[in-house]
């Protein structure tokens, strides 16, 4: 698989956090998931596994838009993917950052419409450290060409990110408060697709988190054709840290 990348200077990522800060965010998020109604179909990381993560934290990757992240899987295969999506959306709403389910509703879609590529094989509950390149694939012929290699994803090779990008929203909200489509590209969750009755096959991308007015949720999640090649959008890649 050939994935073109715009070269970035080897400088420190201004949004970087310590592993301790990220683990604290994970614990708080899992607490929200436990309170989420109907979470009986989700499998959350155990305290022992989170402690293992703390002890095995890798170094932050080099590159201005390279991120350390968490590969959080709360279901087996494609079963309960929609519930996993809804739990993440509920957490973002609880934190006051965004309301992705409302955004989907505005497009006439629900969480059940989502398809996460590569969940048929090698996808089981767990959490691992991952590295993500948010500058990847700004030069591309289309998103669809990159999605073909996401199938049966096990994390052993670099591939396009999917639901993992949603977790970057609560891990690094400051990025999404500054994203502009220029210096900071709009990240596309290429590992997820929706079938829309009017737009065909589309994939979600995340815009800028703006100040929320009382009673009003500004849109964060938008849909993009898989044929898109505009450089203001990146299609981030991820790799599991082994």
GROMACS .gro file of N, CA and C in nm, residues 52-194:
model
  429
   52UNK      N    1  -0.113  -0.182   3.294
   52UNK     CA    2  -0.013  -0.230   3.199
   52UNK      C    3   0.021  -0.121   3.097
   53UNK      N    4  -0.082  -0.048   3.052
   53UNK     CA    5  -0.059   0.061   2.958
   53UNK      C    6   0.032   0.167   3.018
   54UNK      N    7   0.007   0.200   3.145
   54UNK     CA    8   0.090   0.300   3.213
   54UNK      C    9   0.236   0.258   3.215
   55UNK      N   10   0.259   0.129   3.241
   55UNK     CA   11   0.397   0.080   3.252
   55UNK      C   12   0.466   0.064   3.117
   56UNK      N   13   0.386   0.052   3.010
   56UNK     CA   14   0.445   0.023   2.879
   56UNK      C   15   0.436   0.140   2.781
   57UNK      N   16   0.414   0.259   2.832
   57UNK     CA   17   0.395   0.375   2.743
   57UNK      C   18   0.518   0.397   2.655
   58UNK      N   19   0.499   0.406   2.524
   58UNK     CA   20   0.613   0.432   2.434
   58UNK      C   21   0.650   0.580   2.431
   59UNK      N   22   0.759   0.610   2.365
   59UNK     CA   23   0.798   0.750   2.348
   59UNK      C   24   0.705   0.817   2.247
   60UNK      N   25   0.688   0.948   2.264
   60UNK     CA   26   0.607   1.022   2.170
   60UNK      C   27   0.676   1.021   2.033
   61UNK      N   28   0.604   0.994   1.924
   61UNK     CA   29   0.668   0.987   1.792
   61UNK      C   30   0.714   1.124   1.744
   62UNK      N   31   0.820   1.126   1.663
   62UNK     CA   32   0.872   1.251   1.609
   62UNK      C   33   0.787   1.299   1.494
   63UNK      N   34   0.773   1.430   1.484
   63UNK     CA   35   0.695   1.488   1.375
   63UNK      C   36   0.591   1.584   1.430
   64UNK      N   37   0.571   1.696   1.360
   64UNK     CA   38   0.484   1.802   1.410
   64UNK      C   39   0.340   1.757   1.426
   65UNK      N   40   0.294   1.667   1.339
   65UNK     CA   41   0.156   1.620   1.347
   65UNK      C   42   0.150   1.470   1.373
   66UNK      N   43   0.254   1.418   1.438
   66UNK     CA   44   0.251   1.280   1.485
   66UNK      C   45   0.195   1.278   1.627
   67UNK      N   46   0.105   1.185   1.653
   67UNK     CA   47   0.039   1.175   1.783
   67UNK      C   48   0.056   1.036   1.842
   68UNK      N   49   0.064   1.031   1.973
   68UNK     CA   50   0.046   0.906   2.045
   68UNK      C   51  -0.102   0.898   2.081
   69UNK      N   52  -0.162   0.784   2.056
   69UNK     CA   53  -0.304   0.770   2.083
   69UNK      C   54  -0.337   0.636   2.146
   70UNK      N   55  -0.466   0.609   2.158
   70UNK     CA   56  -0.514   0.484   2.218
   70UNK      C   57  -0.608   0.414   2.120
   71UNK      N   58  -0.582   0.287   2.098
   71UNK     CA   59  -0.665   0.204   2.009
   71UNK      C   60  -0.762   0.129   2.099
   72UNK      N   61  -0.880   0.189   2.120
   72UNK     CA   62  -0.980   0.138   2.213
   72UNK      C   63  -1.087   0.060   2.137
   73UNK      N   64  -1.094  -0.070   2.166
   73UNK     CA   65  -1.192  -0.156   2.099
   73UNK      C   66  -1.284  -0.212   2.206
   74UNK      N   67  -1.413  -0.186   2.190
   74UNK     CA   68  -1.510  -0.225   2.293
   74UNK      C   69  -1.609  -0.329   2.244
   75UNK      N   70  -1.581  -0.391   2.129
   75UNK     CA   71  -1.672  -0.492   2.075
   75UNK      C   72  -1.592  -0.595   1.997
   76UNK      N   73  -1.656  -0.704   1.963
   76UNK     CA   74  -1.594  -0.811   1.885
   76UNK      C   75  -1.646  -0.807   1.743
   77UNK      N   76  -1.555  -0.802   1.646
   77UNK     CA   77  -1.597  -0.794   1.508
   77UNK      C   78  -1.686  -0.673   1.485
   78UNK      N   79  -1.785  -0.688   1.400
   78UNK     CA   80  -1.875  -0.576   1.370
   78UNK      C   81  -1.992  -0.567   1.467
   79UNK      N   82  -2.001  -0.664   1.561
   79UNK     CA   83  -2.111  -0.664   1.658
   79UNK      C   84  -2.097  -0.546   1.754
   80UNK      N   85  -2.203  -0.472   1.772
   80UNK     CA   86  -2.210  -0.360   1.867
   80UNK      C   87  -2.120  -0.242   1.829
   81UNK      N   88  -2.078  -0.235   1.702
   81UNK     CA   89  -2.002  -0.117   1.659
   81UNK      C   90  -2.086   0.009   1.676
   82UNK      N   91  -2.216  -0.001   1.646
   82UNK     CA   92  -2.301   0.117   1.660
   82UNK      C   93  -2.311   0.161   1.805
   83UNK      N   94  -2.314   0.063   1.899
   83UNK     CA   95  -2.320   0.098   2.041
   83UNK      C   96  -2.189   0.163   2.085
   84UNK      N   97  -2.079   0.114   2.030
   84UNK     CA   98  -1.948   0.173   2.060
   84UNK      C   99  -1.944   0.318   2.012
   85UNK      N  100  -1.999   0.342   1.894
   85UNK     CA  101  -2.007   0.478   1.839
   85UNK      C  102  -2.093   0.566   1.929
   86UNK      N  103  -2.209   0.516   1.969
   86UNK     CA  104  -2.300   0.595   2.051
   86UNK      C  105  -2.240   0.628   2.187
   87UNK      N  106  -2.164   0.534   2.245
   87UNK     CA  107  -2.100   0.561   2.373
   87UNK      C  108  -1.998   0.673   2.359
   88UNK      N  109  -1.921   0.671   2.252
   88UNK     CA  110  -1.823   0.777   2.228
   88UNK      C  111  -1.893   0.911   2.209
   89UNK      N  112  -2.001   0.910   2.133
   89UNK     CA  113  -2.075   1.034   2.110
   89UNK      C  114  -2.135   1.087   2.239
   90UNK      N  115  -2.185   0.997   2.324
   90UNK     CA  116  -2.242   1.038   2.452
   90UNK      C  117  -2.135   1.102   2.540
   91UNK      N  118  -2.013   1.048   2.535
   91UNK     CA  119  -1.904   1.105   2.615
   91UNK      C  120  -1.869   1.246   2.565
   92UNK      N  121  -1.862   1.264   2.434
   92UNK     CA  122  -1.830   1.395   2.380
   92UNK      C  123  -1.937   1.498   2.418
   93UNK      N  124  -2.062   1.454   2.417
   93UNK     CA  125  -2.170   1.545   2.457
   93UNK      C  126  -2.159   1.579   2.606
   94UNK      N  127  -2.126   1.477   2.688
   94UNK     CA  128  -2.114   1.500   2.833
   94UNK      C  129  -2.001   1.597   2.865
   95UNK      N  130  -1.895   1.596   2.784
   95UNK     CA  131  -1.783   1.687   2.808
   95UNK      C  132  -1.810   1.826   2.752
   96UNK      N  133  -1.921   1.842   2.678
   96UNK     CA  134  -1.954   1.972   2.620
   96UNK      C  135  -1.878   2.005   2.494
   97UNK      N  136  -1.808   1.905   2.434
   97UNK     CA  137  -1.727   1.932   2.315
   97UNK      C  138  -1.810   1.931   2.187
   98UNK      N  139  -1.897   1.832   2.173
   98UNK     CA  140  -1.970   1.817   2.047
   98UNK      C  141  -2.084   1.718   2.067
   99UNK      N  142  -2.168   1.706   1.966
   99UNK     CA  143  -2.277   1.609   1.967
   99UNK      C  144  -2.282   1.538   1.832
  100UNK      N  145  -2.192   1.439   1.810
  100UNK     CA  146  -2.186   1.372   1.680
  100UNK      C  147  -2.316   1.303   1.640
  101UNK      N  148  -2.393   1.253   1.737
  101UNK     CA  149  -2.518   1.187   1.700
  101UNK      C  150  -2.617   1.286   1.641
  102UNK      N  151  -2.618   1.408   1.694
  102UNK     CA  152  -2.703   1.512   1.634
  102UNK      C  153  -2.654   1.543   1.493
  103UNK      N  154  -2.521   1.549   1.474
  103UNK     CA  155  -2.467   1.576   1.342
  103UNK      C  156  -2.513   1.469   1.242
  104UNK      N  157  -2.507   1.341   1.285
  104UNK     CA  158  -2.553   1.233   1.198
  104UNK      C  159  -2.702   1.246   1.168
  105UNK      N  160  -2.778   1.282   1.272
  105UNK     CA  161  -2.922   1.298   1.252
  105UNK      C  162  -2.954   1.405   1.149
  106UNK      N  163  -2.870   1.509   1.145
  106UNK     CA  164  -2.890   1.615   1.047
  106UNK      C  165  -2.872   1.563   0.904
  107UNK      N  166  -2.794   1.454   0.891
  107UNK     CA  167  -2.774   1.391   0.760
  107UNK      C  168  -2.872   1.277   0.736
  108UNK      N  169  -2.965   1.256   0.829
  108UNK     CA  170  -3.061   1.148   0.815
  108UNK      C  171  -3.002   1.012   0.845
  109UNK      N  172  -2.895   1.008   0.927
  109UNK     CA  173  -2.828   0.882   0.960
  109UNK      C  174  -2.831   0.859   1.110
  110UNK      N  175  -2.806   0.735   1.151
  110UNK     CA  176  -2.791   0.701   1.292
  110UNK      C  177  -2.659   0.626   1.310
  111UNK      N  178  -2.624   0.598   1.435
  111UNK     CA  179  -2.502   0.522   1.462
  111UNK      C  180  -2.504   0.385   1.398
  112UNK      N  181  -2.625   0.330   1.375
  112UNK     CA  182  -2.635   0.197   1.315
  112UNK      C  183  -2.592   0.197   1.168
  113UNK      N  184  -2.583   0.315   1.109
  113UNK     CA  185  -2.547   0.323   0.967
  113UNK      C  186  -2.396   0.311   0.945
  114UNK      N  187  -2.318   0.318   1.052
  114UNK     CA  188  -2.174   0.320   1.036
  114UNK      C  189  -2.120   0.182   1.005
  115UNK      N  190  -2.021   0.177   0.920
  115UNK     CA  191  -1.948   0.054   0.892
  115UNK      C  192  -1.801   0.081   0.921
  116UNK      N  193  -1.743   0.004   1.011
  116UNK     CA  194  -1.602   0.018   1.043
  116UNK      C  195  -1.526  -0.088   0.965
  117UNK      N  196  -1.442  -0.046   0.873
  117UNK     CA  197  -1.369  -0.139   0.788
  117UNK      C  198  -1.269  -0.218   0.871
  118UNK      N  199  -1.258  -0.347   0.842
  118UNK     CA  200  -1.159  -0.430   0.909
  118UNK      C  201  -1.203  -0.487   1.041
  119UNK      N  202  -1.334  -0.483   1.072
  119UNK     CA  203  -1.380  -0.537   1.201
  119UNK      C  204  -1.427  -0.681   1.190
  120UNK      N  205  -1.423  -0.737   1.071
  120UNK     CA  206  -1.470  -0.875   1.056
  120UNK      C  207  -1.371  -0.977   1.112
  121UNK      N  208  -1.242  -0.947   1.103
  121UNK     CA  209  -1.140  -1.039   1.153
  121UNK      C  210  -1.038  -0.959   1.236
  122UNK      N  211  -0.983  -1.024   1.336
  122UNK     CA  212  -0.875  -0.962   1.412
  122UNK      C  213  -0.916  -0.843   1.495
  123UNK      N  214  -1.044  -0.826   1.521
  123UNK     CA  215  -1.091  -0.710   1.596
  123UNK      C  216  -1.164  -0.760   1.720
  124UNK      N  217  -1.102  -0.743   1.834
  124UNK     CA  218  -1.158  -0.792   1.959
  124UNK      C  219  -1.135  -0.688   2.068
  125UNK      N  220  -1.212  -0.694   2.178
  125UNK     CA  221  -1.201  -0.592   2.282
  125UNK      C  222  -1.058  -0.579   2.337
  126UNK      N  223  -1.020  -0.456   2.364
  126UNK     CA  224  -0.887  -0.430   2.419
  126UNK      C  225  -0.850  -0.285   2.401
  127UNK      N  226  -0.732  -0.250   2.449
  127UNK     CA  227  -0.680  -0.115   2.431
  127UNK      C  228  -0.529  -0.123   2.419
  128UNK      N  229  -0.474  -0.051   2.322
  128UNK     CA  230  -0.330  -0.050   2.296
  128UNK      C  231  -0.286   0.092   2.265
  129UNK      N  232  -0.158   0.116   2.285
  129UNK     CA  233  -0.099   0.241   2.238
  129UNK      C  234  -0.086   0.235   2.086
  130UNK      N  235  -0.111   0.348   2.021
  130UNK     CA  236  -0.091   0.357   1.877
  130UNK      C  237  -0.021   0.489   1.846
  131UNK      N  238   0.043   0.495   1.730
  131UNK     CA  239   0.092   0.622   1.676
  131UNK      C  240   0.003   0.658   1.558
  132UNK      N  241  -0.025   0.788   1.544
  132UNK     CA  242  -0.108   0.837   1.434
  132UNK      C  243  -0.038   0.953   1.366
  133UNK      N  244  -0.048   0.957   1.236
  133UNK     CA  245   0.007   1.066   1.156
  133UNK      C  246  -0.109   1.146   1.099
  134UNK      N  247  -0.136   1.262   1.158
  134UNK     CA  248  -0.250   1.342   1.115
  134UNK      C  249  -0.221   1.424   0.989
  135UNK      N  250  -0.098   1.416   0.937
  135UNK     CA  251  -0.065   1.484   0.812
  135UNK      C  252  -0.066   1.389   0.694
  136UNK      N  253  -0.094   1.262   0.717
  136UNK     CA  254  -0.082   1.160   0.612
  136UNK      C  255  -0.187   1.177   0.502
  137UNK      N  256  -0.146   1.148   0.380
  137UNK     CA  257  -0.237   1.135   0.266
  137UNK      C  258  -0.312   1.262   0.230
  138UNK      N  259  -0.247   1.377   0.249
  138UNK     CA  260  -0.309   1.499   0.197
  138UNK      C  261  -0.299   1.501   0.044
  139UNK      N  262  -0.195   1.437  -0.008
  139UNK     CA  263  -0.185   1.415  -0.152
  139UNK      C  264  -0.233   1.274  -0.181
  140UNK      N  265  -0.340   1.260  -0.256
  140UNK     CA  266  -0.398   1.129  -0.284
  140UNK      C  267  -0.489   1.141  -0.405
  141UNK      N  268  -0.516   1.029  -0.469
  141UNK     CA  269  -0.610   1.030  -0.582
  141UNK      C  270  -0.753   1.023  -0.533
  142UNK      N  271  -0.775   0.951  -0.421
  142UNK     CA  272  -0.907   0.943  -0.359
  142UNK      C  273  -0.892   0.878  -0.223
  143UNK      N  274  -0.997   0.887  -0.142
  143UNK     CA  275  -0.997   0.819  -0.012
  143UNK      C  276  -1.024   0.670  -0.032
  144UNK      N  277  -1.107   0.638  -0.131
  144UNK     CA  278  -1.145   0.498  -0.155
  144UNK      C  279  -1.023   0.410  -0.180
  145UNK      N  280  -0.923   0.463  -0.252
  145UNK     CA  281  -0.803   0.383  -0.280
  145UNK      C  282  -0.729   0.345  -0.153
  146UNK      N  283  -0.733   0.432  -0.052
  146UNK     CA  284  -0.664   0.405   0.074
  146UNK      C  285  -0.743   0.307   0.160
  147UNK      N  286  -0.875   0.305   0.144
  147UNK     CA  287  -0.961   0.223   0.229
  147UNK      C  288  -0.951   0.074   0.197
  148UNK      N  289  -0.908   0.041   0.078
  148UNK     CA  290  -0.909  -0.099   0.037
  148UNK      C  291  -0.821  -0.187   0.125
  149UNK      N  292  -0.715  -0.130   0.180
  149UNK     CA  293  -0.622  -0.209   0.261
  149UNK      C  294  -0.656  -0.208   0.409
  150UNK      N  295  -0.770  -0.149   0.446
  150UNK     CA  296  -0.810  -0.149   0.586
  150UNK      C  297  -0.875  -0.282   0.624
  151UNK      N  298  -0.920  -0.360   0.526
  151UNK     CA  299  -0.989  -0.485   0.553
  151UNK      C  300  -0.908  -0.580   0.639
  152UNK      N  301  -0.976  -0.652   0.729
  152UNK     CA  302  -0.914  -0.752   0.817
  152UNK      C  303  -0.794  -0.693   0.892
  153UNK      N  304  -0.811  -0.572   0.942
  153UNK     CA  305  -0.699  -0.502   1.006
  153UNK      C  306  -0.665  -0.560   1.143
  154UNK      N  307  -0.538  -0.591   1.163
  154UNK     CA  308  -0.492  -0.645   1.291
  154UNK      C  309  -0.392  -0.554   1.360
  155UNK      N  310  -0.356  -0.443   1.298
  155UNK     CA  311  -0.266  -0.348   1.362
  155UNK      C  312  -0.119  -0.372   1.340
  156UNK      N  313  -0.082  -0.472   1.260
  156UNK     CA  314   0.058  -0.505   1.241
  156UNK      C  315   0.123  -0.418   1.134
  157UNK      N  316   0.042  -0.349   1.055
  157UNK     CA  317   0.094  -0.262   0.951
  157UNK      C  318   0.026  -0.126   0.963
  158UNK      N  319   0.085  -0.026   0.898
  158UNK     CA  320   0.024   0.107   0.898
  158UNK      C  321  -0.101   0.103   0.811
  159UNK      N  322  -0.207   0.163   0.859
  159UNK     CA  323  -0.332   0.165   0.783
  159UNK      C  324  -0.411   0.291   0.818
  160UNK      N  325  -0.515   0.321   0.741
  160UNK     CA  326  -0.593   0.440   0.768
  160UNK      C  327  -0.672   0.423   0.898
  161UNK      N  328  -0.683   0.532   0.972
  161UNK     CA  329  -0.751   0.529   1.102
  161UNK      C  330  -0.902   0.541   1.086
  162UNK      N  331  -0.975   0.484   1.183
  162UNK     CA  332  -1.121   0.491   1.180
  162UNK      C  333  -1.175   0.552   1.308
  163UNK      N  334  -1.240   0.469   1.392
  163UNK     CA  335  -1.295   0.518   1.518
  163UNK      C  336  -1.187   0.575   1.610
  164UNK      N  337  -1.061   0.539   1.585
  164UNK     CA  338  -0.951   0.590   1.668
  164UNK      C  339  -0.946   0.743   1.667
  165UNK      N  340  -0.989   0.804   1.555
  165UNK     CA  341  -0.988   0.950   1.548
  165UNK      C  342  -1.090   1.012   1.642
  166UNK      N  343  -1.201   0.943   1.664
  166UNK     CA  344  -1.301   0.995   1.758
  166UNK      C  345  -1.240   1.005   1.897
  167UNK      N  346  -1.157   0.908   1.932
  167UNK     CA  347  -1.094   0.911   2.064
  167UNK      C  348  -0.990   1.022   2.075
  168UNK      N  349  -0.934   1.067   1.962
  168UNK     CA  350  -0.843   1.182   1.968
  168UNK      C  351  -0.918   1.310   2.003
  169UNK      N  352  -1.050   1.312   1.979
  169UNK     CA  353  -1.127   1.431   2.011
  169UNK      C  354  -1.127   1.459   2.160
  170UNK      N  355  -1.142   1.353   2.242
  170UNK     CA  356  -1.141   1.377   2.387
  170UNK      C  357  -0.999   1.372   2.444
  171UNK      N  358  -0.906   1.312   2.372
  171UNK     CA  359  -0.767   1.313   2.420
  171UNK      C  360  -0.700   1.447   2.393
  172UNK      N  361  -0.726   1.505   2.275
  172UNK     CA  362  -0.657   1.628   2.234
  172UNK      C  363  -0.756   1.731   2.180
  173UNK      N  364  -0.848   1.778   2.263
  173UNK     CA  365  -0.950   1.873   2.213
  173UNK      C  366  -0.890   2.002   2.158
  174UNK      N  367  -0.772   2.041   2.205
  174UNK     CA  368  -0.714   2.167   2.158
  174UNK      C  369  -0.682   2.163   2.008
  175UNK      N  370  -0.648   2.044   1.956
  175UNK     CA  371  -0.623   2.034   1.811
  175UNK      C  372  -0.749   2.074   1.735
  176UNK      N  373  -0.864   2.022   1.779
  176UNK     CA  374  -0.988   2.048   1.707
  176UNK      C  375  -1.044   2.187   1.733
  177UNK      N  376  -0.984   2.260   1.824
  177UNK     CA  377  -1.023   2.400   1.842
  177UNK      C  378  -0.942   2.491   1.751
  178UNK      N  379  -0.835   2.436   1.689
  178UNK     CA  380  -0.747   2.517   1.605
  178UNK      C  381  -0.738   2.469   1.461
  179UNK      N  382  -0.795   2.351   1.431
  179UNK     CA  383  -0.784   2.297   1.295
  179UNK      C  384  -0.839   2.397   1.194
  180UNK      N  385  -0.765   2.414   1.081
  180UNK     CA  386  -0.803   2.518   0.985
  180UNK      C  387  -0.802   2.471   0.840
  181UNK      N  388  -0.764   2.346   0.816
  181UNK     CA  389  -0.758   2.296   0.679
  181UNK      C  390  -0.636   2.341   0.604
  182UNK      N  391  -0.545   2.410   0.671
  182UNK     CA  392  -0.421   2.458   0.608
  182UNK      C  393  -0.301   2.402   0.684
  183UNK      N  394  -0.258   2.473   0.787
  183UNK     CA  395  -0.149   2.422   0.870
  183UNK      C  396  -0.191   2.295   0.943
  184UNK      N  397  -0.316   2.294   0.989
  184UNK     CA  398  -0.372   2.177   1.057
  184UNK      C  399  -0.487   2.124   0.972
  185UNK      N  400  -0.465   2.012   0.901
  185UNK     CA  401  -0.569   1.961   0.811
  185UNK      C  402  -0.689   1.905   0.886
  186UNK      N  403  -0.803   1.899   0.815
  186UNK     CA  404  -0.922   1.835   0.869
  186UNK      C  405  -0.904   1.683   0.857
  187UNK      N  406  -0.901   1.609   0.969
  187UNK     CA  407  -0.878   1.464   0.961
  187UNK      C  408  -1.002   1.387   0.918
  188UNK      N  409  -0.983   1.297   0.824
  188UNK     CA  410  -1.089   1.210   0.774
  188UNK      C  411  -1.074   1.072   0.836
  189UNK      N  412  -1.182   1.019   0.892
  189UNK     CA  413  -1.180   0.884   0.949
  189UNK      C  414  -1.201   0.784   0.836
  190UNK      N  415  -1.094   0.762   0.759
  190UNK     CA  416  -1.104   0.678   0.640
  190UNK      C  417  -1.140   0.534   0.669
  191UNK      N  418  -1.122   0.489   0.793
  191UNK     CA  419  -1.156   0.352   0.828
  191UNK      C  420  -1.303   0.331   0.858
  192UNK      N  421  -1.385   0.436   0.839
  192UNK     CA  422  -1.530   0.426   0.861
  192UNK      C  423  -1.602   0.471   0.735
  193UNK      N  424  -1.715   0.410   0.705
  193UNK     CA  425  -1.796   0.456   0.593
  193UNK      C  426  -1.944   0.453   0.631
  194UNK      N  427  -2.022   0.532   0.559
  194UNK     CA  428  -2.167   0.532   0.567
  194UNK      C  429  -2.222   0.520   0.426
   0.00000   0.00000   0.00000
